[in-house]
Amino acid sequence: MPKIYDNTELILLDGLRDVMADAQAADMCVGYFNLRGWEYVADLIEPLEGTDEHCCRLLVGMQKPPEAQMREAYKAIRKDEYLDPPTISRLKYTAAESFRGQLAFGVPSNAAELALQRLAEHLRSGKLRVKLFLRY
C-alpha cells in the first residue's frame, strides 16, 4: 500500500531511507522537486544500476503559480482540452525556468554544488529518470 508523506506525521526522508535500503528500483511521485535537496537522497540512488529495470523513476507534478490556478478556475467550466505540442513545449520550458530559479536562489555552498553534480551524474547514467506531469 502506498504511503503519503506529509513531513508532519510521516517524514519523507525517513521513509525513503527505510524503503531504499535494499531497493533495486523505485517509482516515486512528488508535487515539487527541490534540486538542492538532492544532497539528502543522492546516496540512496547511487547503488542502482541505471538500467530500465533498476533505476529510480520520479514523476514531478509541479505546483502552479497563483495566476495559473486562476486561469484553470476559469477553464473549469469548459470541457477538457487536448494539450498540443506547443503548449507542452511551453510548459516544459516554464518548469525548466523554475528549476533554474531554484539554482540561482540562496547562497551557493560546496555541499549544494556537489549534490547538483551528483544529480547530473545520476541523470546521465540513467539511475534517475525524471518526468514532468503536465496533464493537470
Short mmCIF file of the C-alpha atoms (twelve columns), coordinates in Angstrom:
data_MODEL
# 
_entry.id   MODEL 
# 
loop_
_atom_site.group_PDB 
_atom_site.id 
_atom_site.type_symbol 
_atom_site.label_atom_id 
_atom_site.label_alt_id 
_atom_site.label_comp_id 
_atom_site.label_asym_id 
_atom_site.label_seq_id 
_atom_site.Cartn_x 
_atom_site.Cartn_y 
_atom_site.Cartn_z 
_atom_site.pdbx_PDB_model_num 
ATOM 1   C CA . MET A 1   0.000   0.000  0.000   1 
ATOM 2   C CA . PRO A 2   1.473   3.404  -0.955  1 
ATOM 3   C CA . LYS A 3   2.134   5.897  1.800   1 
ATOM 4   C CA . ILE A 4   1.641   9.641  1.672   1 
ATOM 5   C CA . TYR A 5   4.426   11.546 3.393   1 
ATOM 6   C CA . ASP A 6   3.386   14.960 4.637   1 
ATOM 7   C CA . ASN A 7   6.530   15.677 6.685   1 
ATOM 8   C CA . THR A 8   4.460   16.160 9.817   1 
ATOM 9   C CA . GLU A 9   3.390   12.662 10.831  1 
ATOM 10  C CA . LEU A 10  5.406   10.765 8.223   1 
ATOM 11  C CA . ILE A 11  8.798   12.211 7.296   1 
ATOM 12  C CA . LEU A 12  9.712   11.604 3.647   1 
ATOM 13  C CA . LEU A 13  13.466  11.297 4.166   1 
ATOM 14  C CA . ASP A 14  12.998  8.697  6.916   1 
ATOM 15  C CA . GLY A 15  10.615  6.714  4.725   1 
ATOM 16  C CA . LEU A 16  12.979  6.873  1.744   1 
ATOM 17  C CA . ARG A 17  15.883  5.626  3.820   1 
ATOM 18  C CA . ASP A 18  13.768  2.701  5.060   1 
ATOM 19  C CA . VAL A 19  12.435  1.571  1.689   1 
ATOM 20  C CA . MET A 20  15.572  2.262  -0.338  1 
ATOM 21  C CA . ALA A 21  17.925  0.334  1.952   1 
ATOM 22  C CA . ASP A 22  17.588  -2.862 -0.117  1 
ATOM 23  C CA . ALA A 23  15.780  -1.495 -3.168  1 
ATOM 24  C CA . GLN A 24  16.797  -2.396 -6.690  1 
ATOM 25  C CA . ALA A 25  14.420  0.165  -8.223  1 
ATOM 26  C CA . ALA A 26  11.976  2.857  -7.149  1 
ATOM 27  C CA . ASP A 27  8.938   4.636  -8.565  1 
ATOM 28  C CA . MET A 28  8.109   7.915  -6.848  1 
ATOM 29  C CA . CYS A 29  5.756   10.810 -7.373  1 
ATOM 30  C CA . VAL A 30  6.298   14.227 -5.813  1 
ATOM 31  C CA . GLY A 31  4.430   17.503 -6.013  1 
ATOM 32  C CA . TYR A 32  7.630   19.546 -6.021  1 
ATOM 33  C CA . PHE A 33  11.264  18.715 -6.744  1 
ATOM 34  C CA . ASN A 34  13.843  20.853 -4.953  1 
ATOM 35  C CA . LEU A 35  17.133  20.345 -6.776  1 
ATOM 36  C CA . ARG A 36  19.221  21.425 -3.806  1 
ATOM 37  C CA . GLY A 37  17.602  18.748 -1.674  1 
ATOM 38  C CA . TRP A 38  19.305  16.067 -3.755  1 
ATOM 39  C CA . GLU A 39  22.198  16.007 -1.282  1 
ATOM 40  C CA . TYR A 40  19.905  14.240 1.201   1 
ATOM 41  C CA . VAL A 41  18.924  11.383 -1.125  1 
ATOM 42  C CA . ALA A 42  21.808  11.026 -3.593  1 
ATOM 43  C CA . ASP A 43  23.373  8.197  -1.604  1 
ATOM 44  C CA . LEU A 44  20.091  6.251  -1.840  1 
ATOM 45  C CA . ILE A 45  20.160  6.313  -5.652  1 
ATOM 46  C CA . GLU A 46  23.864  5.576  -6.033  1 
ATOM 47  C CA . PRO A 47  23.572  1.739  -5.714  1 
ATOM 48  C CA . LEU A 48  21.012  1.485  -8.551  1 
ATOM 49  C CA . GLU A 49  22.340  0.090  -11.831 1 
ATOM 50  C CA . GLY A 50  20.727  2.619  -14.153 1 
ATOM 51  C CA . THR A 51  19.018  0.066  -16.386 1 
ATOM 52  C CA . ASP A 52  15.319  0.195  -17.297 1 
ATOM 53  C CA . GLU A 53  14.544  -2.305 -14.538 1 
ATOM 54  C CA . HIS A 54  16.949  -0.939 -11.920 1 
ATOM 55  C CA . CYS A 55  16.542  2.824  -11.683 1 
ATOM 56  C CA . CYS A 56  14.590  5.468  -9.822  1 
ATOM 57  C CA . ARG A 57  11.687  6.880  -11.811 1 
ATOM 58  C CA . LEU A 58  10.493  10.208 -10.472 1 
ATOM 59  C CA . LEU A 59  7.252   11.813 -11.586 1 
ATOM 60  C CA . VAL A 60  7.060   15.521 -10.725 1 
ATOM 61  C CA . GLY A 61  3.724   17.326 -10.647 1 
ATOM 62  C CA . MET A 62  4.822   20.908 -10.107 1 
ATOM 63  C CA . GLN A 63  2.695   23.233 -8.018  1 
ATOM 64  C CA . LYS A 64  1.192   26.003 -10.063 1 
ATOM 65  C CA . PRO A 65  1.644   29.726 -9.558  1 
ATOM 66  C CA . PRO A 66  -1.476  31.639 -8.467  1 
ATOM 67  C CA . GLU A 67  -2.118  33.095 -11.932 1 
ATOM 68  C CA . ALA A 68  -2.177  29.591 -13.426 1 
ATOM 69  C CA . GLN A 69  -4.651  28.481 -10.791 1 
ATOM 70  C CA . MET A 70  -6.875  31.441 -11.689 1 
ATOM 71  C CA . ARG A 71  -6.752  30.544 -15.399 1 
ATOM 72  C CA . GLU A 72  -7.665  26.961 -14.600 1 
ATOM 73  C CA . ALA A 73  -10.576 28.036 -12.460 1 
ATOM 74  C CA . TYR A 74  -11.993 29.903 -15.462 1 
ATOM 75  C CA . LYS A 75  -11.331 26.924 -17.743 1 
ATOM 76  C CA . ALA A 76  -13.139 24.560 -15.368 1 
ATOM 77  C CA . ILE A 77  -16.480 25.402 -16.895 1 
ATOM 78  C CA . ARG A 78  -15.241 24.405 -20.347 1 
ATOM 79  C CA . LYS A 79  -14.754 20.826 -21.442 1 
ATOM 80  C CA . ASP A 80  -11.375 19.128 -21.149 1 
ATOM 81  C CA . GLU A 81  -8.913  20.338 -23.790 1 
ATOM 82  C CA . TYR A 82  -6.109  18.485 -25.553 1 
ATOM 83  C CA . LEU A 83  -2.594  19.770 -24.853 1 
ATOM 84  C CA . ASP A 84  -0.994  20.488 -28.207 1 
ATOM 85  C CA . PRO A 85  2.787   20.189 -28.754 1 
ATOM 86  C CA . PRO A 86  3.479   23.958 -28.498 1 
ATOM 87  C CA . THR A 87  1.637   24.092 -25.169 1 
ATOM 88  C CA . ILE A 88  3.565   21.089 -23.867 1 
ATOM 89  C CA . SER A 89  6.810   22.707 -25.012 1 
ATOM 90  C CA . ARG A 90  5.916   25.962 -23.245 1 
ATOM 91  C CA . LEU A 91  5.024   24.115 -20.013 1 
ATOM 92  C CA . LYS A 92  8.316   22.212 -20.094 1 
ATOM 93  C CA . TYR A 93  10.170  25.485 -20.629 1 
ATOM 94  C CA . THR A 94  8.335   27.032 -17.665 1 
ATOM 95  C CA . ALA A 95  9.295   24.066 -15.476 1 
ATOM 96  C CA . ALA A 96  12.930  24.375 -16.573 1 
ATOM 97  C CA . GLU A 97  12.827  28.084 -15.693 1 
ATOM 98  C CA . SER A 98  11.502  27.152 -12.252 1 
ATOM 99  C CA . PHE A 99  14.421  24.747 -11.772 1 
ATOM 100 C CA . ARG A 100 16.856  27.472 -12.943 1 
ATOM 101 C CA . GLY A 101 15.334  29.796 -10.362 1 
ATOM 102 C CA . GLN A 102 15.985  27.228 -7.655  1 
ATOM 103 C CA . LEU A 103 19.645  27.113 -8.660  1 
ATOM 104 C CA . ALA A 104 20.005  30.880 -8.540  1 
ATOM 105 C CA . PHE A 105 18.266  31.240 -5.166  1 
ATOM 106 C CA . GLY A 106 20.232  31.447 -1.940  1 
ATOM 107 C CA . VAL A 107 23.897  31.372 -1.114  1 
ATOM 108 C CA . PRO A 108 25.840  28.696 -3.001  1 
ATOM 109 C CA . SER A 109 27.745  26.157 -0.947  1 
ATOM 110 C CA . ASN A 110 30.207  23.403 -1.746  1 
ATOM 111 C CA . ALA A 111 27.732  20.783 -0.496  1 
ATOM 112 C CA . ALA A 112 24.972  22.122 -2.771  1 
ATOM 113 C CA . GLU A 113 27.307  22.171 -5.771  1 
ATOM 114 C CA . LEU A 114 28.427  18.605 -5.096  1 
ATOM 115 C CA . ALA A 115 24.798  17.479 -4.755  1 
ATOM 116 C CA . LEU A 116 23.899  19.083 -8.088  1 
ATOM 117 C CA . GLN A 117 26.879  17.394 -9.747  1 
ATOM 118 C CA . ARG A 118 25.707  14.047 -8.363  1 
ATOM 119 C CA . LEU A 119 22.168  14.772 -9.591  1 
ATOM 120 C CA . ALA A 120 23.526  15.463 -13.080 1 
ATOM 121 C CA . GLU A 121 25.545  12.237 -12.996 1 
ATOM 122 C CA . HIS A 122 22.526  10.217 -11.842 1 
ATOM 123 C CA . LEU A 123 20.500  11.659 -14.722 1 
ATOM 124 C CA . ARG A 124 23.244  10.972 -17.289 1 
ATOM 125 C CA . SER A 125 23.794  7.400  -16.065 1 
ATOM 126 C CA . GLY A 126 20.075  6.572  -16.083 1 
ATOM 127 C CA . LYS A 127 19.973  5.882  -12.351 1 
ATOM 128 C CA . LEU A 128 17.414  8.680  -12.092 1 
ATOM 129 C CA . ARG A 129 14.735  9.292  -14.718 1 
ATOM 130 C CA . VAL A 130 12.535  12.320 -14.224 1 
ATOM 131 C CA . LYS A 131 9.282   13.100 -15.980 1 
ATOM 132 C CA . LEU A 132 7.133   16.157 -15.575 1 
ATOM 133 C CA . PHE A 133 3.393   15.524 -15.242 1 
ATOM 134 C CA . LEU A 134 1.649   18.150 -17.359 1 
ATOM 135 C CA . ARG A 135 -1.902  16.864 -17.702 1 
ATOM 136 C CA . TYR A 136 -3.450  18.981 -14.943 1 
# 
